[in-house]
């Protein structure tokens, strides 16, 4: 597939290449992927769910039992496995862009969309969720801002397009993405 081919083929409907959603934890990747998949008539895949199914453990349990590198290995395997399937909307875990090989595989097989948000927005969205081991315990604004800053370059390098999600509904974001990739 050429990098210039649009991800969506209006004549056929649906997707002709994968659509990857990347971005920080709490950027809304999973929810937006659900909306996008419905609007495009495409399958939706959550990479974390694939890892959980393969490992037979949920994300906090995986991080409790293993080093982060173990999780990253499973994440790269899961990514390779979903890429081999029919074109789908694939929501990636927030750290998926940390490995060059993952970024190269995504860019070769589809369009990479970065969902961005301010640290304040992310904090508000995830402050009451306890399922992010890398933000151990109660996430703070400071911790989120520092980690976002560490990852900023990786996100920006990995993406084809960026959509700001602050103050927008998942449906609005999905419509905006479709407008950008058509
Ligand atoms: C991670 C993000 C999580 C999950 C794991 C690690 C990260 O996914 O893959 O906890 O390193 O940013 P979400 O971005 O869906 O929360």
Short mmCIF file of N, CA and C and ligand atoms in Angstrom, two decimals:
data_model
loop_
_atom_site.label_atom_id
_atom_site.label_comp_id
_atom_site.label_asym_id
_atom_site.label_seq_id
_atom_site.Cartn_x
_atom_site.Cartn_y
_atom_site.Cartn_z
N UNK A 1 0.85 -1.22 0.00
CA UNK A 1 0.00 0.00 0.00
C UNK A 1 0.87 1.25 0.00
N UNK A 2 0.60 2.14 -0.92
CA UNK A 2 1.40 3.37 -0.98
C UNK A 2 1.01 4.30 0.16
N UNK A 3 1.95 5.07 0.66
CA UNK A 3 1.66 6.00 1.75
C UNK A 3 0.65 7.06 1.31
N UNK A 4 0.47 7.24 -0.03
CA UNK A 4 -0.44 8.29 -0.50
C UNK A 4 -1.89 7.81 -0.63
N UNK A 5 -2.08 6.50 -0.55
CA UNK A 5 -3.44 6.00 -0.68
C UNK A 5 -4.28 6.45 0.51
N UNK A 6 -5.49 6.96 0.25
CA UNK A 6 -6.33 7.30 1.40
C UNK A 6 -6.72 6.02 2.14
N UNK A 7 -6.90 6.14 3.44
CA UNK A 7 -7.22 4.96 4.25
C UNK A 7 -8.63 4.47 3.98
N UNK A 8 -9.49 5.40 3.57
CA UNK A 8 -10.88 5.03 3.34
C UNK A 8 -11.15 5.03 1.85
N UNK A 9 -11.78 3.97 1.37
CA UNK A 9 -12.14 3.89 -0.04
C UNK A 9 -13.64 4.16 -0.15
N UNK A 10 -14.02 5.41 -0.53
CA UNK A 10 -15.44 5.75 -0.52
C UNK A 10 -16.25 4.88 -1.47
N UNK A 11 -15.64 4.42 -2.55
CA UNK A 11 -16.38 3.62 -3.53
C UNK A 11 -16.80 2.28 -2.93
N UNK A 12 -15.94 1.71 -2.10
CA UNK A 12 -16.23 0.39 -1.52
C UNK A 12 -16.84 0.50 -0.14
N UNK A 13 -16.72 1.66 0.48
CA UNK A 13 -17.14 1.78 1.88
C UNK A 13 -16.10 1.07 2.73
N UNK A 14 -16.14 1.32 4.01
CA UNK A 14 -15.21 0.64 4.91
C UNK A 14 -13.79 1.11 4.73
N UNK A 15 -12.87 0.30 5.19
CA UNK A 15 -11.45 0.67 5.20
C UNK A 15 -10.67 -0.18 4.23
N UNK A 16 -9.66 0.39 3.61
CA UNK A 16 -8.80 -0.48 2.82
C UNK A 16 -7.39 -0.57 3.40
N UNK A 17 -7.17 0.12 4.49
CA UNK A 17 -5.93 -0.04 5.26
C UNK A 17 -6.30 0.18 6.72
N UNK A 18 -5.47 -0.28 7.61
CA UNK A 18 -5.78 -0.09 9.03
C UNK A 18 -5.81 1.39 9.40
N UNK A 19 -6.57 1.66 10.43
CA UNK A 19 -6.59 3.01 11.01
C UNK A 19 -6.18 2.84 12.47
N UNK A 20 -4.99 3.34 12.81
CA UNK A 20 -4.47 3.18 14.16
C UNK A 20 -4.75 4.44 14.97
N UNK A 21 -5.26 4.27 16.17
CA UNK A 21 -5.43 5.41 17.08
C UNK A 21 -4.35 5.31 18.15
N UNK A 22 -3.55 6.36 18.26
CA UNK A 22 -2.50 6.39 19.28
C UNK A 22 -2.72 7.62 20.16
N UNK A 23 -2.04 7.65 21.29
CA UNK A 23 -2.14 8.81 22.18
C UNK A 23 -2.02 8.36 23.61
N UNK A 24 -1.91 9.34 24.49
CA UNK A 24 -1.68 9.07 25.91
C UNK A 24 -2.88 8.34 26.52
N UNK A 25 -2.62 7.65 27.63
CA UNK A 25 -3.70 7.03 28.39
C UNK A 25 -4.81 8.07 28.62
N UNK A 26 -6.05 7.67 28.40
CA UNK A 26 -7.15 8.59 28.65
C UNK A 26 -7.42 9.57 27.51
N UNK A 27 -6.73 9.40 26.39
CA UNK A 27 -6.97 10.30 25.25
C UNK A 27 -8.30 9.99 24.57
N UNK A 28 -8.88 8.83 24.88
CA UNK A 28 -10.19 8.48 24.31
C UNK A 28 -10.10 7.50 23.15
N UNK A 29 -8.96 6.83 23.02
CA UNK A 29 -8.74 5.95 21.86
C UNK A 29 -9.80 4.86 21.72
N UNK A 30 -10.10 4.18 22.83
CA UNK A 30 -11.05 3.05 22.76
C UNK A 30 -12.44 3.53 22.37
N UNK A 31 -12.91 4.59 22.99
CA UNK A 31 -14.27 5.08 22.72
C UNK A 31 -14.36 5.65 21.31
N UNK A 32 -13.35 6.39 20.91
CA UNK A 32 -13.37 6.97 19.55
C UNK A 32 -13.30 5.84 18.52
N UNK A 33 -12.51 4.80 18.81
CA UNK A 33 -12.40 3.67 17.87
C UNK A 33 -13.76 3.02 17.66
N UNK A 34 -14.53 2.91 18.75
CA UNK A 34 -15.86 2.30 18.64
C UNK A 34 -16.74 3.13 17.71
N UNK A 35 -16.71 4.45 17.88
CA UNK A 35 -17.52 5.34 17.02
C UNK A 35 -17.04 5.25 15.57
N UNK A 36 -15.73 5.29 15.39
CA UNK A 36 -15.17 5.25 14.03
C UNK A 36 -15.57 3.96 13.32
N UNK A 37 -15.43 2.85 14.04
CA UNK A 37 -15.73 1.55 13.44
C UNK A 37 -17.20 1.50 13.01
N UNK A 38 -18.09 2.04 13.87
CA UNK A 38 -19.52 2.04 13.53
C UNK A 38 -19.77 2.91 12.31
N UNK A 39 -19.16 4.09 12.28
CA UNK A 39 -19.39 5.02 11.16
C UNK A 39 -18.82 4.46 9.85
N UNK A 40 -17.72 3.74 9.94
CA UNK A 40 -17.05 3.24 8.74
C UNK A 40 -17.50 1.84 8.35
N UNK A 41 -18.28 1.20 9.21
CA UNK A 41 -18.67 -0.18 8.95
C UNK A 41 -17.45 -1.09 8.97
N UNK A 42 -16.52 -0.80 9.87
CA UNK A 42 -15.28 -1.59 9.94
C UNK A 42 -15.20 -2.29 11.29
N UNK A 43 -14.30 -3.26 11.38
CA UNK A 43 -14.07 -3.94 12.67
C UNK A 43 -13.27 -3.03 13.59
N UNK A 44 -13.47 -3.22 14.89
CA UNK A 44 -12.72 -2.44 15.88
C UNK A 44 -11.90 -3.39 16.73
N UNK A 45 -10.63 -3.09 16.90
CA UNK A 45 -9.76 -3.95 17.71
C UNK A 45 -9.07 -3.10 18.76
N UNK A 46 -9.09 -3.58 20.00
CA UNK A 46 -8.38 -2.90 21.10
C UNK A 46 -7.15 -3.74 21.41
N UNK A 47 -5.98 -3.16 21.22
CA UNK A 47 -4.75 -3.93 21.37
C UNK A 47 -4.60 -4.48 22.80
N UNK A 48 -4.94 -3.67 23.79
CA UNK A 48 -4.85 -4.15 25.18
C UNK A 48 -5.72 -5.38 25.40
N UNK A 49 -6.90 -5.39 24.77
CA UNK A 49 -7.80 -6.56 24.93
C UNK A 49 -7.18 -7.81 24.35
N UNK A 50 -6.47 -7.63 23.23
CA UNK A 50 -5.80 -8.78 22.60
C UNK A 50 -4.72 -9.33 23.54
N UNK A 51 -3.99 -8.42 24.18
CA UNK A 51 -2.91 -8.83 25.09
C UNK A 51 -3.50 -9.56 26.30
N UNK A 52 -4.59 -9.01 26.84
CA UNK A 52 -5.25 -9.60 28.00
C UNK A 52 -5.74 -11.01 27.66
N UNK A 53 -6.32 -11.15 26.48
CA UNK A 53 -6.82 -12.47 26.07
C UNK A 53 -5.66 -13.45 25.94
N UNK A 54 -4.57 -13.02 25.30
CA UNK A 54 -3.40 -13.90 25.10
C UNK A 54 -2.78 -14.31 26.43
N UNK A 55 -2.68 -13.36 27.36
CA UNK A 55 -1.98 -13.61 28.63
C UNK A 55 -2.88 -14.26 29.68
N UNK A 56 -4.19 -14.15 29.50
CA UNK A 56 -5.10 -14.68 30.52
C UNK A 56 -5.03 -13.88 31.82
N UNK A 57 -4.55 -12.65 31.74
CA UNK A 57 -4.48 -11.77 32.92
C UNK A 57 -4.89 -10.36 32.48
N UNK A 58 -5.45 -9.56 33.41
CA UNK A 58 -5.75 -8.18 33.04
C UNK A 58 -4.47 -7.33 33.12
N UNK A 59 -4.57 -6.08 32.68
CA UNK A 59 -3.34 -5.26 32.55
C UNK A 59 -2.62 -5.08 33.90
N UNK A 60 -3.33 -4.68 34.98
CA UNK A 60 -2.61 -4.56 36.26
C UNK A 60 -1.95 -5.88 36.69
N UNK A 61 -2.62 -7.00 36.44
CA UNK A 61 -2.03 -8.30 36.82
C UNK A 61 -0.76 -8.60 36.01
N UNK A 62 -0.77 -8.23 34.75
CA UNK A 62 0.43 -8.47 33.91
C UNK A 62 1.60 -7.67 34.47
N UNK A 63 1.34 -6.39 34.81
CA UNK A 63 2.42 -5.53 35.33
C UNK A 63 2.86 -5.97 36.73
N UNK A 64 1.96 -6.58 37.47
CA UNK A 64 2.33 -7.08 38.80
C UNK A 64 3.26 -8.29 38.70
N UNK A 65 2.97 -9.13 37.70
CA UNK A 65 3.70 -10.40 37.59
C UNK A 65 5.00 -10.26 36.79
N UNK A 66 5.14 -9.21 35.99
CA UNK A 66 6.27 -9.12 35.06
C UNK A 66 6.82 -7.70 35.00
N UNK A 67 8.02 -7.62 34.44
CA UNK A 67 8.64 -6.31 34.13
C UNK A 67 7.87 -5.66 32.97
N UNK A 68 8.04 -4.34 32.83
CA UNK A 68 7.37 -3.65 31.71
C UNK A 68 7.78 -4.24 30.36
N UNK A 69 9.06 -4.67 30.24
CA UNK A 69 9.54 -5.20 28.95
C UNK A 69 8.72 -6.41 28.50
N UNK A 70 8.27 -7.21 29.46
CA UNK A 70 7.45 -8.37 29.12
C UNK A 70 6.15 -7.89 28.45
N UNK A 71 5.53 -6.88 29.07
CA UNK A 71 4.29 -6.34 28.50
C UNK A 71 4.55 -5.78 27.10
N UNK A 72 5.67 -5.06 26.95
CA UNK A 72 5.98 -4.46 25.63
C UNK A 72 6.20 -5.54 24.57
N UNK A 73 6.79 -6.68 24.97
CA UNK A 73 6.96 -7.78 24.01
C UNK A 73 5.61 -8.32 23.57
N UNK A 74 4.71 -8.49 24.56
CA UNK A 74 3.36 -9.00 24.22
C UNK A 74 2.63 -7.99 23.33
N UNK A 75 2.86 -6.71 23.62
CA UNK A 75 2.20 -5.64 22.84
C UNK A 75 2.68 -5.67 21.38
N UNK A 76 3.98 -5.85 21.18
CA UNK A 76 4.51 -5.91 19.80
C UNK A 76 3.98 -7.13 19.07
N UNK A 77 3.90 -8.26 19.78
CA UNK A 77 3.34 -9.48 19.17
C UNK A 77 1.89 -9.27 18.78
N UNK A 78 1.12 -8.67 19.70
CA UNK A 78 -0.31 -8.45 19.43
C UNK A 78 -0.47 -7.52 18.23
N UNK A 79 0.38 -6.51 18.16
CA UNK A 79 0.29 -5.58 17.03
C UNK A 79 0.55 -6.30 15.71
N UNK A 80 1.60 -7.12 15.68
CA UNK A 80 1.89 -7.87 14.44
C UNK A 80 0.71 -8.76 14.08
N UNK A 81 0.11 -9.37 15.07
CA UNK A 81 -0.99 -10.29 14.80
C UNK A 81 -2.22 -9.55 14.25
N UNK A 82 -2.55 -8.38 14.80
CA UNK A 82 -3.76 -7.69 14.30
C UNK A 82 -3.51 -7.05 12.94
N UNK A 83 -2.27 -6.66 12.68
CA UNK A 83 -1.94 -6.07 11.38
C UNK A 83 -2.17 -7.10 10.26
N UNK A 84 -1.97 -8.36 10.58
CA UNK A 84 -2.12 -9.41 9.57
C UNK A 84 -3.59 -9.67 9.22
N UNK A 85 -4.50 -9.09 10.00
CA UNK A 85 -5.93 -9.31 9.75
C UNK A 85 -6.48 -8.27 8.76
N UNK A 86 -7.78 -8.40 8.47
CA UNK A 86 -8.47 -7.44 7.59
C UNK A 86 -8.33 -6.02 8.14
N UNK A 87 -8.35 -5.00 7.27
CA UNK A 87 -8.26 -3.62 7.76
C UNK A 87 -9.30 -3.33 8.86
N UNK A 88 -8.84 -2.70 9.92
CA UNK A 88 -9.71 -2.44 11.08
C UNK A 88 -9.30 -1.12 11.73
N UNK A 89 -10.17 -0.63 12.60
CA UNK A 89 -9.82 0.50 13.46
C UNK A 89 -9.16 -0.10 14.69
N UNK A 90 -7.90 0.23 14.91
CA UNK A 90 -7.12 -0.41 15.97
C UNK A 90 -6.74 0.63 17.02
N UNK A 91 -7.25 0.48 18.24
CA UNK A 91 -6.83 1.42 19.28
C UNK A 91 -5.65 0.80 20.03
N UNK A 92 -4.57 1.56 20.10
CA UNK A 92 -3.31 1.06 20.66
C UNK A 92 -3.14 1.58 22.08
N UNK A 93 -2.49 0.81 22.92
CA UNK A 93 -2.16 1.29 24.26
C UNK A 93 -1.24 2.50 24.15
N UNK A 94 -1.28 3.33 25.18
CA UNK A 94 -0.54 4.59 25.15
C UNK A 94 0.96 4.46 24.93
N UNK A 95 1.52 3.28 25.27
CA UNK A 95 2.97 3.12 25.14
C UNK A 95 3.40 2.40 23.88
N UNK A 96 2.46 2.11 23.02
CA UNK A 96 2.75 1.31 21.82
C UNK A 96 3.77 2.00 20.90
N UNK A 97 3.80 3.33 20.94
CA UNK A 97 4.71 4.08 20.07
C UNK A 97 6.15 4.11 20.61
N UNK A 98 6.36 3.53 21.79
CA UNK A 98 7.69 3.63 22.40
C UNK A 98 8.71 2.73 21.71
N UNK A 99 8.24 1.76 20.93
CA UNK A 99 9.15 0.91 20.17
C UNK A 99 9.10 1.28 18.70
N UNK A 100 10.28 1.54 18.17
CA UNK A 100 10.40 1.93 16.75
C UNK A 100 9.76 0.89 15.83
N UNK A 101 9.97 -0.39 16.15
CA UNK A 101 9.44 -1.45 15.28
C UNK A 101 7.92 -1.38 15.21
N UNK A 102 7.27 -1.00 16.31
CA UNK A 102 5.81 -0.88 16.28
C UNK A 102 5.39 0.28 15.37
N UNK A 103 6.10 1.38 15.51
CA UNK A 103 5.75 2.56 14.71
C UNK A 103 5.94 2.25 13.22
N UNK A 104 7.04 1.60 12.89
CA UNK A 104 7.31 1.27 11.48
C UNK A 104 6.20 0.35 10.96
N UNK A 105 5.79 -0.63 11.76
CA UNK A 105 4.76 -1.58 11.32
C UNK A 105 3.42 -0.87 11.11
N UNK A 106 3.11 0.08 11.98
CA UNK A 106 1.84 0.82 11.84
C UNK A 106 1.87 1.68 10.58
N UNK A 107 2.97 2.38 10.39
CA UNK A 107 3.03 3.32 9.27
C UNK A 107 3.05 2.59 7.93
N UNK A 108 3.56 1.38 7.93
CA UNK A 108 3.57 0.59 6.69
C UNK A 108 2.21 0.02 6.35
N UNK A 109 1.36 -0.13 7.36
CA UNK A 109 0.12 -0.88 7.10
C UNK A 109 -1.14 -0.04 7.25
N UNK A 110 -0.99 1.28 7.42
CA UNK A 110 -2.19 2.09 7.53
C UNK A 110 -1.92 3.54 7.87
N UNK A 111 -2.95 4.19 8.38
CA UNK A 111 -2.87 5.60 8.77
C UNK A 111 -2.86 5.68 10.29
N UNK A 112 -1.97 6.52 10.81
CA UNK A 112 -1.81 6.63 12.26
C UNK A 112 -2.36 7.98 12.73
N UNK A 113 -3.37 7.92 13.58
CA UNK A 113 -4.05 9.13 14.05
C UNK A 113 -3.72 9.34 15.53
N UNK A 114 -3.17 10.49 15.84
CA UNK A 114 -2.85 10.83 17.23
C UNK A 114 -4.01 11.60 17.85
N UNK A 115 -4.55 11.08 18.96
CA UNK A 115 -5.55 11.82 19.73
C UNK A 115 -4.79 12.58 20.81
N UNK A 116 -4.86 13.90 20.74
CA UNK A 116 -4.13 14.70 21.73
C UNK A 116 -5.10 15.29 22.74
N UNK A 117 -4.57 15.64 23.90
CA UNK A 117 -5.37 16.27 24.96
C UNK A 117 -4.39 16.94 25.91
N UNK A 118 -4.87 17.94 26.63
CA UNK A 118 -3.99 18.56 27.62
C UNK A 118 -3.87 17.63 28.84
N UNK A 119 -2.83 17.85 29.63
CA UNK A 119 -2.63 17.04 30.84
C UNK A 119 -3.83 17.20 31.77
N UNK A 120 -4.42 18.39 31.80
CA UNK A 120 -5.57 18.65 32.67
C UNK A 120 -6.77 17.79 32.22
N UNK A 121 -7.01 17.75 30.90
CA UNK A 121 -8.11 16.92 30.37
C UNK A 121 -7.87 15.46 30.72
N UNK A 122 -6.64 14.99 30.50
CA UNK A 122 -6.32 13.58 30.79
C UNK A 122 -6.56 13.29 32.27
N UNK A 123 -6.09 14.20 33.12
CA UNK A 123 -6.26 14.01 34.56
C UNK A 123 -7.75 13.86 34.91
N UNK A 124 -8.56 14.76 34.38
CA UNK A 124 -10.00 14.72 34.69
C UNK A 124 -10.63 13.41 34.22
N UNK A 125 -10.14 12.90 33.07
CA UNK A 125 -10.74 11.67 32.54
C UNK A 125 -10.33 10.42 33.32
N UNK A 126 -9.11 10.41 33.85
CA UNK A 126 -8.63 9.14 34.43
C UNK A 126 -8.45 9.17 35.95
N UNK A 127 -8.75 10.31 36.58
CA UNK A 127 -8.41 10.43 38.01
C UNK A 127 -9.08 9.37 38.88
N UNK A 128 -10.25 8.88 38.47
CA UNK A 128 -10.93 7.89 39.30
C UNK A 128 -10.78 6.45 38.82
N UNK A 129 -9.88 6.25 37.85
CA UNK A 129 -9.68 4.89 37.34
C UNK A 129 -8.39 4.31 37.92
N UNK A 130 -8.44 3.06 38.34
CA UNK A 130 -7.24 2.48 38.97
C UNK A 130 -6.57 1.42 38.12
N UNK A 131 -6.81 1.48 36.78
CA UNK A 131 -6.34 0.37 35.94
C UNK A 131 -5.11 0.70 35.11
N UNK A 132 -4.36 1.75 35.52
CA UNK A 132 -3.17 2.12 34.76
C UNK A 132 -1.92 1.98 35.62
N UNK A 133 -1.30 0.79 35.58
CA UNK A 133 -0.17 0.52 36.47
C UNK A 133 0.97 1.53 36.33
N UNK A 134 1.16 2.10 35.15
CA UNK A 134 2.29 3.02 34.97
C UNK A 134 2.03 4.37 35.65
N UNK A 135 0.79 4.60 36.03
CA UNK A 135 0.49 5.81 36.80
C UNK A 135 0.20 5.42 38.24
N UNK A 136 0.83 4.36 38.67
CA UNK A 136 0.63 3.69 39.96
C UNK A 136 -0.12 4.49 41.01
N UNK A 137 -1.11 3.84 41.60
CA UNK A 137 -1.90 4.49 42.64
C UNK A 137 -2.74 5.60 42.06
N UNK A 138 -2.81 6.69 42.77
CA UNK A 138 -3.64 7.82 42.35
C UNK A 138 -2.86 8.68 41.36
N UNK A 139 -3.32 8.78 40.09
CA UNK A 139 -2.58 9.62 39.14
C UNK A 139 -2.63 11.09 39.56
N UNK A 140 -1.52 11.78 39.43
CA UNK A 140 -1.51 13.22 39.74
C UNK A 140 -1.32 14.00 38.44
N UNK A 141 -1.70 15.27 38.46
CA UNK A 141 -1.51 16.14 37.29
C UNK A 141 -0.03 16.20 36.92
N UNK A 142 0.83 16.27 37.95
CA UNK A 142 2.27 16.42 37.71
C UNK A 142 2.83 15.19 37.01
N UNK A 143 2.43 14.02 37.50
CA UNK A 143 2.93 12.77 36.93
C UNK A 143 2.48 12.64 35.46
N UNK A 144 1.22 12.96 35.23
CA UNK A 144 0.68 12.87 33.86
C UNK A 144 1.43 13.85 32.95
N UNK A 145 1.59 15.08 33.40
CA UNK A 145 2.26 16.09 32.56
C UNK A 145 3.70 15.67 32.26
N UNK A 146 4.40 15.12 33.25
CA UNK A 146 5.80 14.72 33.04
C UNK A 146 5.89 13.56 32.05
N UNK A 147 5.00 12.60 32.19
CA UNK A 147 5.03 11.43 31.29
C UNK A 147 4.62 11.83 29.88
N UNK A 148 3.66 12.73 29.77
CA UNK A 148 3.25 13.21 28.44
C UNK A 148 4.42 13.90 27.75
N UNK A 149 5.16 14.68 28.52
CA UNK A 149 6.29 15.42 27.96
C UNK A 149 7.38 14.45 27.48
N UNK A 150 7.63 13.41 28.29
CA UNK A 150 8.62 12.39 27.91
C UNK A 150 8.25 11.72 26.59
N UNK A 151 6.96 11.54 26.37
CA UNK A 151 6.50 10.79 25.19
C UNK A 151 6.14 11.67 24.00
N UNK A 152 6.10 12.96 24.21
CA UNK A 152 5.59 13.86 23.17
C UNK A 152 6.22 13.62 21.80
N UNK A 153 7.56 13.54 21.77
CA UNK A 153 8.28 13.39 20.50
C UNK A 153 7.91 12.08 19.82
N UNK A 154 7.76 11.02 20.62
CA UNK A 154 7.43 9.71 20.03
C UNK A 154 6.04 9.75 19.39
N UNK A 155 5.08 10.38 20.07
CA UNK A 155 3.74 10.48 19.50
C UNK A 155 3.76 11.30 18.20
N UNK A 156 4.46 12.42 18.25
CA UNK A 156 4.43 13.32 17.09
C UNK A 156 5.13 12.69 15.89
N UNK A 157 6.18 11.93 16.16
CA UNK A 157 6.92 11.27 15.08
C UNK A 157 6.10 10.14 14.46
N UNK A 158 5.30 9.48 15.29
CA UNK A 158 4.58 8.29 14.82
C UNK A 158 3.36 8.61 13.96
N UNK A 159 2.76 9.80 14.15
CA UNK A 159 1.44 10.01 13.56
C UNK A 159 1.46 10.62 12.16
N UNK A 160 0.40 10.29 11.41
CA UNK A 160 0.16 10.96 10.12
C UNK A 160 -0.67 12.22 10.34
N UNK A 161 -1.66 12.13 11.22
CA UNK A 161 -2.50 13.29 11.53
C UNK A 161 -2.77 13.34 13.04
N UNK A 162 -3.06 14.56 13.52
CA UNK A 162 -3.37 14.75 14.95
C UNK A 162 -4.75 15.38 15.09
N UNK A 163 -5.52 14.89 16.04
CA UNK A 163 -6.82 15.49 16.35
C UNK A 163 -6.83 15.85 17.83
N UNK A 164 -7.14 17.10 18.10
CA UNK A 164 -7.24 17.53 19.49
C UNK A 164 -8.60 17.08 20.03
N UNK A 165 -8.63 16.51 21.22
CA UNK A 165 -9.88 15.95 21.75
C UNK A 165 -10.48 16.79 22.87
N UNK A 166 -9.78 17.83 23.29
CA UNK A 166 -10.26 18.63 24.42
C UNK A 166 -11.65 19.22 24.12
N UNK A 167 -12.59 18.98 25.01
CA UNK A 167 -13.93 19.58 24.89
C UNK A 167 -14.78 19.00 23.77
N UNK A 168 -14.36 17.89 23.17
CA UNK A 168 -15.16 17.31 22.07
C UNK A 168 -15.72 15.96 22.50
N UNK A 169 -16.86 15.59 21.90
CA UNK A 169 -17.43 14.27 22.19
C UNK A 169 -16.75 13.24 21.30
N UNK A 170 -16.79 11.95 21.71
CA UNK A 170 -16.18 10.91 20.88
C UNK A 170 -16.75 10.89 19.46
N UNK A 171 -18.06 11.14 19.33
CA UNK A 171 -18.68 11.16 18.01
C UNK A 171 -18.12 12.28 17.15
N UNK A 172 -17.95 13.47 17.75
CA UNK A 172 -17.38 14.61 17.01
C UNK A 172 -15.96 14.29 16.56
N UNK A 173 -15.19 13.68 17.44
CA UNK A 173 -13.80 13.36 17.12
C UNK A 173 -13.75 12.36 15.96
N UNK A 174 -14.63 11.36 16.03
CA UNK A 174 -14.66 10.34 14.97
C UNK A 174 -15.00 11.00 13.62
N UNK A 175 -15.99 11.90 13.62
CA UNK A 175 -16.38 12.59 12.36
C UNK A 175 -15.21 13.41 11.84
N UNK A 176 -14.52 14.06 12.76
CA UNK A 176 -13.37 14.89 12.36
C UNK A 176 -12.28 14.03 11.71
N UNK A 177 -12.04 12.87 12.29
CA UNK A 177 -11.00 11.97 11.75
C UNK A 177 -11.41 11.51 10.35
N UNK A 178 -12.66 11.14 10.18
CA UNK A 178 -13.11 10.67 8.86
C UNK A 178 -12.93 11.79 7.83
N UNK A 179 -13.24 13.01 8.23
CA UNK A 179 -13.04 14.15 7.32
C UNK A 179 -11.58 14.32 6.94
N UNK A 180 -10.69 14.01 7.85
CA UNK A 180 -9.26 14.20 7.59
C UNK A 180 -8.65 13.12 6.72
N UNK A 181 -9.17 11.91 6.81
CA UNK A 181 -8.52 10.80 6.09
C UNK A 181 -9.17 10.48 4.76
N UNK A 182 -10.34 11.02 4.50
CA UNK A 182 -11.00 10.71 3.22
C UNK A 182 -10.24 11.32 2.07
C1 LIG B 1 0.05 2.08 28.74
C2 LIG B 1 -1.25 2.37 28.37
C3 LIG B 1 -2.37 1.45 28.61
C4 LIG B 1 -1.88 -0.01 28.67
C5 LIG B 1 -0.77 -0.13 29.68
C6 LIG B 1 0.43 0.76 29.35
C7 LIG B 1 1.10 3.10 28.51
O1 LIG B 1 -3.35 1.58 27.57
O2 LIG B 1 -1.45 -0.44 27.43
O3 LIG B 1 -1.29 0.21 30.95
O4 LIG B 1 2.30 2.75 28.59
O5 LIG B 1 0.75 4.26 28.19
P1 LIG B 1 -4.33 2.86 27.45
O6 LIG B 1 -3.57 3.94 26.74
O7 LIG B 1 -5.46 2.33 26.64
O8 LIG B 1 -4.72 3.24 28.84
#
